[in-house]
Amino acid sequence: MTELHLWLRHEVRTTERRTPIVPDDARRLIEAGVALTVEESPQRIFPVEEYEAVGCRVAPAGSWVSAPRDAVVLGLKELPDAPAELTHRHVFFGHAYKQQPGAVELLRRFAAGGGALLDLEYLVDDEGRRLAAFGFWAGYLGAALAVLQHRGRLVAPLRPTDKDELDDTLRAGAGDAGGEDFTALVIGALGRSGRGARVAFHAAGIEPTCWDLAETRDLDRRALLDHDVLVNCVLATTPVPPFVRDQDLDDLARRLRTLSDVTCDVGSPLNVLPVYDRTTEWTDPVRRLRKEPPLDLIAIDNLPSLLPRESSVDFSAALLLQLLDFTTGGPWGRCLDRFHQACRELGIEQREFRND
């Protein structure tokens, strides 16, 4: 196999402070013979000097567009709108296979340039289990923000922090208004995100109700609406009846006051919470969906970036193992097959990828 050249790009989203590869793991890749170029990035939690110190090449932000054709461009969130033709293999969360807004346009850019999307969401083992994920930290933060909002302690704009500080904040608010008789429900409680949500609730002194597949097969909607706070950690892969509907928001007997959607599958026909049409942001993290009775929504699609160091270290450790075995088969081959399948389903003609 020819030498693998990874190109760690700068994230264009200003609130994205995570990285898929931390400096310690970059060192291990280089020791294994991988070439690693790291773009300068003012917001990345790890400064570029730490990568340079372990042997990485440094390049200007956004220079991946002119990287060698065989370089694999590594990132997390969305690409910039240009160039119109994507010529490289890109590893990131593309959100392009479930009819999300902008999905067709993204896939057409890859097809036009002969590149390929290796979507991290579809980097799975033989049983379909994700091999690298931010789920635990997404769930933890989704629940933590819901607790703070329900107790009137959420401060905007949000800022990055660390887990010890956030745990202290959750514990300190346990006696605040709203803490008494505070009931919470986690749906998808047995998955990575659900486990993270439960940890945050426990830090806040709250024992949540935990639902998973058994409880959602025959959904007790009345029981759902009788909780003060709902944290959704379910990412549906096949159509299921929605957990909360518009008519539920208008239910005058509804106890539910705070809805935190960790999944943020907005725009997809598989969305289990089709009651909002856009995510919320760090600058304005809460949106009121109903005035009477009040219902607040938190739906931030890069929650783990609020704990950028912890979440990056965990994710990088998992991804490192896959990058050390970057081949045309196995998990990476499945990623490529899923990309080709998505293009075929949309009738998008693809150019053959070439390194020259």
PDB file of C-alpha atoms in Angstrom, residues 10-289:
ATOM      1  CA  HIS A  10      -9.491  23.738   9.493  1.00  0.00           C
ATOM      2  CA  GLU A  11     -13.195  23.748  10.388  1.00  0.00           C
ATOM      3  CA  VAL A  12     -15.103  26.626   8.803  1.00  0.00           C
ATOM      4  CA  ARG A  13     -17.745  26.671  11.549  1.00  0.00           C
ATOM      5  CA  THR A  14     -16.555  29.189  14.112  1.00  0.00           C
ATOM      6  CA  THR A  15     -18.015  27.245  17.056  1.00  0.00           C
ATOM      7  CA  GLU A  16     -16.298  24.005  16.054  1.00  0.00           C
ATOM      8  CA  ARG A  17     -13.326  23.573  18.377  1.00  0.00           C
ATOM      9  CA  ARG A  18     -12.973  19.795  18.223  1.00  0.00           C
ATOM     10  CA  THR A  19     -10.531  17.802  16.149  1.00  0.00           C
ATOM     11  CA  PRO A  20     -10.773  14.199  14.898  1.00  0.00           C
ATOM     12  CA  ILE A  21      -7.065  13.621  15.633  1.00  0.00           C
ATOM     13  CA  VAL A  22      -5.308  15.001  18.712  1.00  0.00           C
ATOM     14  CA  PRO A  23      -1.534  15.616  18.767  1.00  0.00           C
ATOM     15  CA  ASP A  24      -0.678  12.465  20.759  1.00  0.00           C
ATOM     16  CA  ASP A  25      -2.454  10.306  18.200  1.00  0.00           C
ATOM     17  CA  ALA A  26      -0.934  12.307  15.346  1.00  0.00           C
ATOM     18  CA  ARG A  27       2.447  11.248  16.697  1.00  0.00           C
ATOM     19  CA  ARG A  28       1.391   7.593  16.610  1.00  0.00           C
ATOM     20  CA  LEU A  29       0.244   7.924  13.005  1.00  0.00           C
ATOM     21  CA  ILE A  30       3.550   9.460  11.972  1.00  0.00           C
ATOM     22  CA  GLU A  31       5.485   6.741  13.796  1.00  0.00           C
ATOM     23  CA  ALA A  32       3.445   4.213  11.790  1.00  0.00           C
ATOM     24  CA  GLY A  33       4.552   5.816   8.513  1.00  0.00           C
ATOM     25  CA  VAL A  34       1.518   8.016   7.821  1.00  0.00           C
ATOM     26  CA  ALA A  35       2.158  11.496   6.388  1.00  0.00           C
ATOM     27  CA  LEU A  36       0.052  14.059   8.229  1.00  0.00           C
ATOM     28  CA  THR A  37      -0.510  17.660   7.178  1.00  0.00           C
ATOM     29  CA  VAL A  38      -2.349  19.890   9.657  1.00  0.00           C
ATOM     30  CA  GLU A  39      -3.924  23.184   8.680  1.00  0.00           C
ATOM     31  CA  GLU A  40      -3.629  26.206  10.922  1.00  0.00           C
ATOM     32  CA  SER A  41      -6.864  26.828  12.797  1.00  0.00           C
ATOM     33  CA  PRO A  42      -7.474  29.627  15.305  1.00  0.00           C
ATOM     34  CA  GLN A  43     -10.285  27.854  17.141  1.00  0.00           C
ATOM     35  CA  ARG A  44      -9.055  24.256  17.294  1.00  0.00           C
ATOM     36  CA  ILE A  45      -8.622  23.274  20.952  1.00  0.00           C
ATOM     37  CA  PHE A  46      -5.100  21.998  20.252  1.00  0.00           C
ATOM     38  CA  PRO A  47      -2.787  24.654  18.740  1.00  0.00           C
ATOM     39  CA  VAL A  48      -0.997  23.760  15.518  1.00  0.00           C
ATOM     40  CA  GLU A  49       2.361  24.002  17.303  1.00  0.00           C
ATOM     41  CA  GLU A  50       1.520  20.825  19.220  1.00  0.00           C
ATOM     42  CA  TYR A  51       1.068  18.961  15.938  1.00  0.00           C
ATOM     43  CA  GLU A  52       4.227  20.441  14.487  1.00  0.00           C
ATOM     44  CA  ALA A  53       6.159  19.296  17.568  1.00  0.00           C
ATOM     45  CA  VAL A  54       5.285  15.646  16.855  1.00  0.00           C
ATOM     46  CA  GLY A  55       6.329  15.821  13.206  1.00  0.00           C
ATOM     47  CA  CYS A  56       3.257  17.041  11.315  1.00  0.00           C
ATOM     48  CA  ARG A  57       3.574  19.328   8.332  1.00  0.00           C
ATOM     49  CA  VAL A  58       1.739  22.636   8.734  1.00  0.00           C
ATOM     50  CA  ALA A  59      -0.346  24.294   6.017  1.00  0.00           C
ATOM     51  CA  PRO A  60      -2.565  27.400   5.826  1.00  0.00           C
ATOM     52  CA  ALA A  61      -6.259  27.114   6.673  1.00  0.00           C
ATOM     53  CA  GLY A  62      -8.305  26.019   3.679  1.00  0.00           C
ATOM     54  CA  SER A  63      -5.330  24.839   1.618  1.00  0.00           C
ATOM     55  CA  TRP A  64      -6.765  21.318   1.302  1.00  0.00           C
ATOM     56  CA  VAL A  65      -8.326  22.390  -1.992  1.00  0.00           C
ATOM     57  CA  SER A  66      -4.868  22.235  -3.590  1.00  0.00           C
ATOM     58  CA  ALA A  67      -3.584  19.224  -1.625  1.00  0.00           C
ATOM     59  CA  PRO A  68      -2.143  16.271  -3.595  1.00  0.00           C
ATOM     60  CA  ARG A  69      -4.906  14.252  -5.168  1.00  0.00           C
ATOM     61  CA  ASP A  70      -4.135  11.171  -3.100  1.00  0.00           C
ATOM     62  CA  ALA A  71      -4.401  13.024   0.221  1.00  0.00           C
ATOM     63  CA  VAL A  72      -7.341  12.016   2.386  1.00  0.00           C
ATOM     64  CA  VAL A  73      -8.910  15.188   3.812  1.00  0.00           C
ATOM     65  CA  LEU A  74      -9.981  14.724   7.413  1.00  0.00           C
ATOM     66  CA  GLY A  75     -12.506  16.904   9.239  1.00  0.00           C
ATOM     67  CA  LEU A  76     -15.697  16.823  11.292  1.00  0.00           C
ATOM     68  CA  LYS A  77     -18.379  19.231  10.145  1.00  0.00           C
ATOM     69  CA  GLU A  78     -19.569  20.746   6.876  1.00  0.00           C
ATOM     70  CA  LEU A  79     -17.323  21.811   4.010  1.00  0.00           C
ATOM     71  CA  PRO A  80     -17.304  25.369   2.661  1.00  0.00           C
ATOM     72  CA  ASP A  81     -19.524  26.009  -0.374  1.00  0.00           C
ATOM     73  CA  ALA A  82     -16.532  26.111  -2.733  1.00  0.00           C
ATOM     74  CA  PRO A  83     -15.023  24.532  -4.722  1.00  0.00           C
ATOM     75  CA  ALA A  84     -17.908  23.214  -6.787  1.00  0.00           C
ATOM     76  CA  GLU A  85     -15.945  20.059  -7.652  1.00  0.00           C
ATOM     77  CA  LEU A  86     -14.479  17.967  -4.836  1.00  0.00           C
ATOM     78  CA  THR A  87     -11.543  15.944  -6.085  1.00  0.00           C
ATOM     79  CA  HIS A  88     -10.335  14.306  -2.859  1.00  0.00           C
ATOM     80  CA  ARG A  89     -11.549  11.584  -0.564  1.00  0.00           C
ATOM     81  CA  HIS A  90     -13.036  13.363   2.451  1.00  0.00           C
ATOM     82  CA  VAL A  91     -13.614  11.885   5.905  1.00  0.00           C
ATOM     83  CA  PHE A  92     -16.213  13.819   7.959  1.00  0.00           C
ATOM     84  CA  PHE A  93     -19.849  13.773   9.067  1.00  0.00           C
ATOM     85  CA  GLY A  94     -21.541  14.542   5.759  1.00  0.00           C
ATOM     86  CA  HIS A  95     -25.223  14.123   6.778  1.00  0.00           C
ATOM     87  CA  ALA A  96     -26.009  13.344   3.157  1.00  0.00           C
ATOM     88  CA  TYR A  97     -27.734   9.956   3.036  1.00  0.00           C
ATOM     89  CA  LYS A  98     -31.146  10.621   4.608  1.00  0.00           C
ATOM     90  CA  GLN A  99     -32.469  13.403   2.391  1.00  0.00           C
ATOM     91  CA  GLN A 100     -31.161  16.165   4.650  1.00  0.00           C
ATOM     92  CA  PRO A 101     -31.119  19.713   3.285  1.00  0.00           C
ATOM     93  CA  GLY A 102     -28.143  20.238   0.983  1.00  0.00           C
ATOM     94  CA  ALA A 103     -27.402  16.520   0.686  1.00  0.00           C
ATOM     95  CA  VAL A 104     -27.944  16.235  -3.061  1.00  0.00           C
ATOM     96  CA  GLU A 105     -25.797  19.289  -3.761  1.00  0.00           C
ATOM     97  CA  LEU A 106     -22.942  17.875  -1.664  1.00  0.00           C
ATOM     98  CA  LEU A 107     -23.013  14.507  -3.400  1.00  0.00           C
ATOM     99  CA  ARG A 108     -23.081  16.201  -6.802  1.00  0.00           C
ATOM    100  CA  ARG A 109     -19.916  18.118  -5.876  1.00  0.00           C
ATOM    101  CA  PHE A 110     -18.138  14.866  -5.116  1.00  0.00           C
ATOM    102  CA  ALA A 111     -19.407  13.233  -8.291  1.00  0.00           C
ATOM    103  CA  ALA A 112     -18.353  16.214 -10.414  1.00  0.00           C
ATOM    104  CA  GLY A 113     -14.793  16.187  -9.109  1.00  0.00           C
ATOM    105  CA  GLY A 114     -14.283  12.438  -8.893  1.00  0.00           C
ATOM    106  CA  GLY A 115     -13.821  12.546  -5.138  1.00  0.00           C
ATOM    107  CA  ALA A 116     -15.626  10.508  -2.491  1.00  0.00           C
ATOM    108  CA  LEU A 117     -17.292  10.967   0.882  1.00  0.00           C
ATOM    109  CA  LEU A 118     -16.233   8.537   3.604  1.00  0.00           C
ATOM    110  CA  ASP A 119     -18.889   9.484   6.128  1.00  0.00           C
ATOM    111  CA  LEU A 120     -17.858   8.935   9.747  1.00  0.00           C
ATOM    112  CA  GLU A 121     -21.434   8.129  10.687  1.00  0.00           C
ATOM    113  CA  TYR A 122     -21.168   5.029   8.491  1.00  0.00           C
ATOM    114  CA  LEU A 123     -17.747   3.874   9.688  1.00  0.00           C
ATOM    115  CA  VAL A 124     -19.069   0.691  11.283  1.00  0.00           C
ATOM    116  CA  ASP A 125     -17.995  -2.843  12.157  1.00  0.00           C
ATOM    117  CA  ASP A 126     -19.410  -6.034  10.667  1.00  0.00           C
ATOM    118  CA  GLU A 127     -22.471  -5.771  12.934  1.00  0.00           C
ATOM    119  CA  GLY A 128     -23.157  -2.155  11.993  1.00  0.00           C
ATOM    120  CA  ARG A 129     -21.865  -0.611  15.240  1.00  0.00           C
ATOM    121  CA  ARG A 130     -20.192   2.788  14.992  1.00  0.00           C
ATOM    122  CA  LEU A 131     -16.418   2.602  15.390  1.00  0.00           C
ATOM    123  CA  ALA A 132     -15.812   6.261  16.285  1.00  0.00           C
ATOM    124  CA  ALA A 133     -18.460   8.528  17.750  1.00  0.00           C
ATOM    125  CA  PHE A 134     -19.036  11.614  19.882  1.00  0.00           C
ATOM    126  CA  GLY A 135     -22.311  10.214  21.197  1.00  0.00           C
ATOM    127  CA  PHE A 136     -21.488  10.048  24.900  1.00  0.00           C
ATOM    128  CA  TRP A 137     -20.483  13.712  25.059  1.00  0.00           C
ATOM    129  CA  ALA A 138     -23.420  14.815  22.903  1.00  0.00           C
ATOM    130  CA  GLY A 139     -25.812  13.111  25.302  1.00  0.00           C
ATOM    131  CA  TYR A 140     -24.038  14.473  28.364  1.00  0.00           C
ATOM    132  CA  LEU A 141     -24.216  18.040  27.081  1.00  0.00           C
ATOM    133  CA  GLY A 142     -27.762  17.708  25.766  1.00  0.00           C
ATOM    134  CA  ALA A 143     -28.938  16.720  29.227  1.00  0.00           C
ATOM    135  CA  ALA A 144     -26.716  19.252  31.019  1.00  0.00           C
ATOM    136  CA  LEU A 145     -28.065  22.161  28.976  1.00  0.00           C
ATOM    137  CA  ALA A 146     -31.623  20.944  29.511  1.00  0.00           C
ATOM    138  CA  VAL A 147     -31.096  20.884  33.278  1.00  0.00           C
ATOM    139  CA  LEU A 148     -29.588  24.363  33.308  1.00  0.00           C
ATOM    140  CA  GLN A 149     -32.386  25.733  31.132  1.00  0.00           C
ATOM    141  CA  HIS A 150     -35.111  24.162  33.242  1.00  0.00           C
ATOM    142  CA  ARG A 151     -33.532  25.614  36.387  1.00  0.00           C
ATOM    143  CA  GLY A 152     -33.130  29.059  34.853  1.00  0.00           C
ATOM    144  CA  ARG A 153     -29.317  28.856  34.924  1.00  0.00           C
ATOM    145  CA  LEU A 154     -28.446  28.561  31.231  1.00  0.00           C
ATOM    146  CA  VAL A 155     -26.369  31.536  30.125  1.00  0.00           C
ATOM    147  CA  ALA A 156     -26.048  32.606  26.488  1.00  0.00           C
ATOM    148  CA  PRO A 157     -23.938  32.732  24.499  1.00  0.00           C
ATOM    149  CA  LEU A 158     -22.597  29.295  25.358  1.00  0.00           C
ATOM    150  CA  ARG A 159     -18.866  28.902  25.838  1.00  0.00           C
ATOM    151  CA  PRO A 160     -16.528  25.887  25.846  1.00  0.00           C
ATOM    152  CA  THR A 161     -15.732  24.481  29.258  1.00  0.00           C
ATOM    153  CA  ASP A 162     -14.460  21.277  30.852  1.00  0.00           C
ATOM    154  CA  LYS A 163     -16.381  18.466  32.491  1.00  0.00           C
ATOM    155  CA  ASP A 164     -15.292  19.235  36.072  1.00  0.00           C
ATOM    156  CA  GLU A 165     -16.538  22.808  35.788  1.00  0.00           C
ATOM    157  CA  LEU A 166     -19.809  21.749  34.210  1.00  0.00           C
ATOM    158  CA  ASP A 167     -20.387  19.039  36.813  1.00  0.00           C
ATOM    159  CA  ASP A 168     -19.847  21.632  39.542  1.00  0.00           C
ATOM    160  CA  THR A 169     -22.446  23.878  37.899  1.00  0.00           C
ATOM    161  CA  LEU A 170     -24.950  21.031  37.701  1.00  0.00           C
ATOM    162  CA  ARG A 171     -24.435  20.087  41.356  1.00  0.00           C
ATOM    163  CA  ALA A 172     -24.613  23.692  42.513  1.00  0.00           C
ATOM    164  CA  GLY A 173     -28.049  24.162  40.951  1.00  0.00           C
ATOM    165  CA  ALA A 174     -29.670  21.143  42.555  1.00  0.00           C
ATOM    166  CA  GLY A 175     -31.538  23.273  45.076  1.00  0.00           C
ATOM    167  CA  ASP A 176     -32.647  25.981  42.649  1.00  0.00           C
ATOM    168  CA  ALA A 177     -36.214  26.751  41.658  1.00  0.00           C
ATOM    169  CA  GLY A 178     -37.353  23.970  39.365  1.00  0.00           C
ATOM    170  CA  GLY A 179     -35.217  21.372  41.104  1.00  0.00           C
ATOM    171  CA  GLU A 180     -38.059  20.111  43.264  1.00  0.00           C
ATOM    172  CA  ASP A 181     -40.323  17.573  41.556  1.00  0.00           C
ATOM    173  CA  PHE A 182     -38.112  17.768  38.462  1.00  0.00           C
ATOM    174  CA  THR A 183     -38.819  14.757  36.264  1.00  0.00           C
ATOM    175  CA  ALA A 184     -36.729  13.867  33.230  1.00  0.00           C
ATOM    176  CA  LEU A 185     -36.987  11.297  30.457  1.00  0.00           C
ATOM    177  CA  VAL A 186     -34.137   9.994  28.299  1.00  0.00           C
ATOM    178  CA  ILE A 187     -35.202   8.207  25.116  1.00  0.00           C
ATOM    179  CA  GLY A 188     -32.472   6.018  23.674  1.00  0.00           C
ATOM    180  CA  ALA A 189     -31.074   5.577  27.168  1.00  0.00           C
ATOM    181  CA  LEU A 190     -29.008   2.459  26.422  1.00  0.00           C
ATOM    182  CA  GLY A 191     -26.940   3.914  23.590  1.00  0.00           C
ATOM    183  CA  ARG A 192     -23.808   6.055  23.762  1.00  0.00           C
ATOM    184  CA  SER A 193     -25.724   9.331  23.858  1.00  0.00           C
ATOM    185  CA  GLY A 194     -28.218   7.975  26.341  1.00  0.00           C
ATOM    186  CA  ARG A 195     -25.446   6.915  28.700  1.00  0.00           C
ATOM    187  CA  GLY A 196     -23.958  10.400  28.522  1.00  0.00           C
ATOM    188  CA  ALA A 197     -27.325  11.977  29.274  1.00  0.00           C
ATOM    189  CA  ARG A 198     -27.776   9.765  32.315  1.00  0.00           C
ATOM    190  CA  VAL A 199     -24.343  10.766  33.661  1.00  0.00           C
ATOM    191  CA  ALA A 200     -25.260  14.462  33.395  1.00  0.00           C
ATOM    192  CA  PHE A 201     -28.612  13.960  35.113  1.00  0.00           C
ATOM    193  CA  HIS A 202     -26.958  12.051  37.942  1.00  0.00           C
ATOM    194  CA  ALA A 203     -24.445  14.885  38.383  1.00  0.00           C
ATOM    195  CA  ALA A 204     -27.439  17.204  38.736  1.00  0.00           C
ATOM    196  CA  GLY A 205     -29.024  14.978  41.368  1.00  0.00           C
ATOM    197  CA  ILE A 206     -31.797  13.746  39.077  1.00  0.00           C
ATOM    198  CA  GLU A 207     -32.748  10.115  38.457  1.00  0.00           C
ATOM    199  CA  PRO A 208     -34.223  10.123  34.928  1.00  0.00           C
ATOM    200  CA  THR A 209     -36.788   7.775  33.469  1.00  0.00           C
ATOM    201  CA  CYS A 210     -34.964   5.659  30.870  1.00  0.00           C
ATOM    202  CA  TRP A 211     -36.630   4.427  27.695  1.00  0.00           C
ATOM    203  CA  ASP A 212     -35.154   2.461  24.837  1.00  0.00           C
ATOM    204  CA  LEU A 213     -36.465   0.160  22.122  1.00  0.00           C
ATOM    205  CA  ALA A 214     -38.840  -1.749  24.355  1.00  0.00           C
ATOM    206  CA  GLU A 215     -40.590   1.413  25.523  1.00  0.00           C
ATOM    207  CA  THR A 216     -40.765   3.135  22.112  1.00  0.00           C
ATOM    208  CA  ARG A 217     -42.210   0.178  20.200  1.00  0.00           C
ATOM    209  CA  ASP A 218     -45.552   0.905  21.844  1.00  0.00           C
ATOM    210  CA  LEU A 219     -45.089   4.540  22.851  1.00  0.00           C
ATOM    211  CA  ASP A 220     -46.992   5.804  25.883  1.00  0.00           C
ATOM    212  CA  ARG A 221     -47.350   9.393  24.705  1.00  0.00           C
ATOM    213  CA  ARG A 222     -49.195  10.488  27.826  1.00  0.00           C
ATOM    214  CA  ALA A 223     -46.338   9.269  30.005  1.00  0.00           C
ATOM    215  CA  LEU A 224     -43.858  11.070  27.781  1.00  0.00           C
ATOM    216  CA  LEU A 225     -45.689  14.386  28.044  1.00  0.00           C
ATOM    217  CA  ASP A 226     -45.977  13.995  31.827  1.00  0.00           C
ATOM    218  CA  HIS A 227     -42.217  14.565  32.246  1.00  0.00           C
ATOM    219  CA  ASP A 228     -40.767  18.051  32.764  1.00  0.00           C
ATOM    220  CA  VAL A 229     -37.732  17.467  30.552  1.00  0.00           C
ATOM    221  CA  LEU A 230     -37.196  15.202  27.555  1.00  0.00           C
ATOM    222  CA  VAL A 231     -33.778  14.407  26.073  1.00  0.00           C
ATOM    223  CA  ASN A 232     -33.925  12.569  22.755  1.00  0.00           C
ATOM    224  CA  CYS A 233     -30.893  10.420  21.963  1.00  0.00           C
ATOM    225  CA  VAL A 234     -32.460   8.275  19.232  1.00  0.00           C
ATOM    226  CA  LEU A 235     -31.081   8.377  15.701  1.00  0.00           C
ATOM    227  CA  ALA A 236     -33.634   6.495  13.614  1.00  0.00           C
ATOM    228  CA  THR A 237     -32.410   4.520  10.610  1.00  0.00           C
ATOM    229  CA  THR A 238     -35.862   3.351   9.524  1.00  0.00           C
ATOM    230  CA  PRO A 239     -39.196   5.216   9.670  1.00  0.00           C
ATOM    231  CA  VAL A 240     -40.833   5.185  13.107  1.00  0.00           C
ATOM    232  CA  PRO A 241     -43.837   7.106  14.453  1.00  0.00           C
ATOM    233  CA  PRO A 242     -42.673  10.472  15.836  1.00  0.00           C
ATOM    234  CA  PHE A 243     -42.194  10.735  19.565  1.00  0.00           C
ATOM    235  CA  VAL A 244     -43.605  14.270  19.754  1.00  0.00           C
ATOM    236  CA  ARG A 245     -46.037  15.797  17.259  1.00  0.00           C
ATOM    237  CA  ASP A 246     -47.358  19.311  16.700  1.00  0.00           C
ATOM    238  CA  GLN A 247     -50.663  18.413  18.344  1.00  0.00           C
ATOM    239  CA  ASP A 248     -48.764  17.296  21.442  1.00  0.00           C
ATOM    240  CA  LEU A 249     -47.283  20.782  21.790  1.00  0.00           C
ATOM    241  CA  ASP A 250     -50.814  22.191  21.933  1.00  0.00           C
ATOM    242  CA  ASP A 251     -51.907  19.749  24.629  1.00  0.00           C
ATOM    243  CA  LEU A 252     -52.935  21.978  27.556  1.00  0.00           C
ATOM    244  CA  ALA A 253     -52.364  19.090  29.965  1.00  0.00           C
ATOM    245  CA  ARG A 254     -48.760  18.730  28.837  1.00  0.00           C
ATOM    246  CA  ARG A 255     -46.235  18.852  31.686  1.00  0.00           C
ATOM    247  CA  LEU A 256     -43.263  18.845  29.295  1.00  0.00           C
ATOM    248  CA  ARG A 257     -41.434  22.187  29.421  1.00  0.00           C
ATOM    249  CA  THR A 258     -37.921  21.528  28.081  1.00  0.00           C
ATOM    250  CA  LEU A 259     -37.095  19.470  24.996  1.00  0.00           C
ATOM    251  CA  SER A 260     -33.437  18.732  24.185  1.00  0.00           C
ATOM    252  CA  ASP A 261     -32.860  17.009  20.863  1.00  0.00           C
ATOM    253  CA  VAL A 262     -29.362  15.532  20.875  1.00  0.00           C
ATOM    254  CA  THR A 263     -29.871  13.876  17.501  1.00  0.00           C
ATOM    255  CA  CYS A 264     -30.818  17.038  15.568  1.00  0.00           C
ATOM    256  CA  ASP A 265     -32.082  15.065  12.566  1.00  0.00           C
ATOM    257  CA  VAL A 266     -34.010  18.124  11.371  1.00  0.00           C
ATOM    258  CA  GLY A 267     -35.069  18.003   7.726  1.00  0.00           C
ATOM    259  CA  SER A 268     -34.860  14.228   7.486  1.00  0.00           C
ATOM    260  CA  PRO A 269     -38.002  12.129   6.924  1.00  0.00           C
ATOM    261  CA  LEU A 270     -36.675   9.865   9.693  1.00  0.00           C
ATOM    262  CA  ASN A 271     -36.770  12.655  12.283  1.00  0.00           C
ATOM    263  CA  VAL A 272     -38.507  11.440  15.446  1.00  0.00           C
ATOM    264  CA  LEU A 273     -39.151  15.033  16.625  1.00  0.00           C
ATOM    265  CA  PRO A 274     -40.659  16.765  13.559  1.00  0.00           C
ATOM    266  CA  VAL A 275     -41.816  19.779  15.579  1.00  0.00           C
ATOM    267  CA  TYR A 276     -39.121  22.260  14.523  1.00  0.00           C
ATOM    268  CA  ASP A 277     -37.446  23.232  11.266  1.00  0.00           C
ATOM    269  CA  ARG A 278     -34.036  24.575  12.270  1.00  0.00           C
ATOM    270  CA  THR A 279     -31.406  23.960  14.895  1.00  0.00           C
ATOM    271  CA  THR A 280     -30.452  26.348  17.671  1.00  0.00           C
ATOM    272  CA  GLU A 281     -27.017  27.970  18.036  1.00  0.00           C
ATOM    273  CA  TRP A 282     -24.425  28.757  20.687  1.00  0.00           C
ATOM    274  CA  THR A 283     -25.416  32.419  20.583  1.00  0.00           C
ATOM    275  CA  ASP A 284     -29.120  31.612  20.981  1.00  0.00           C
ATOM    276  CA  PRO A 285     -29.316  28.052  22.315  1.00  0.00           C
ATOM    277  CA  VAL A 286     -33.003  27.978  23.271  1.00  0.00           C
ATOM    278  CA  ARG A 287     -36.089  28.532  21.136  1.00  0.00           C
ATOM    279  CA  ARG A 288     -39.591  28.747  22.557  1.00  0.00           C
ATOM    280  CA  LEU A 289     -41.898  26.461  20.604  1.00  0.00           C
TER     281      LEU A 289
END
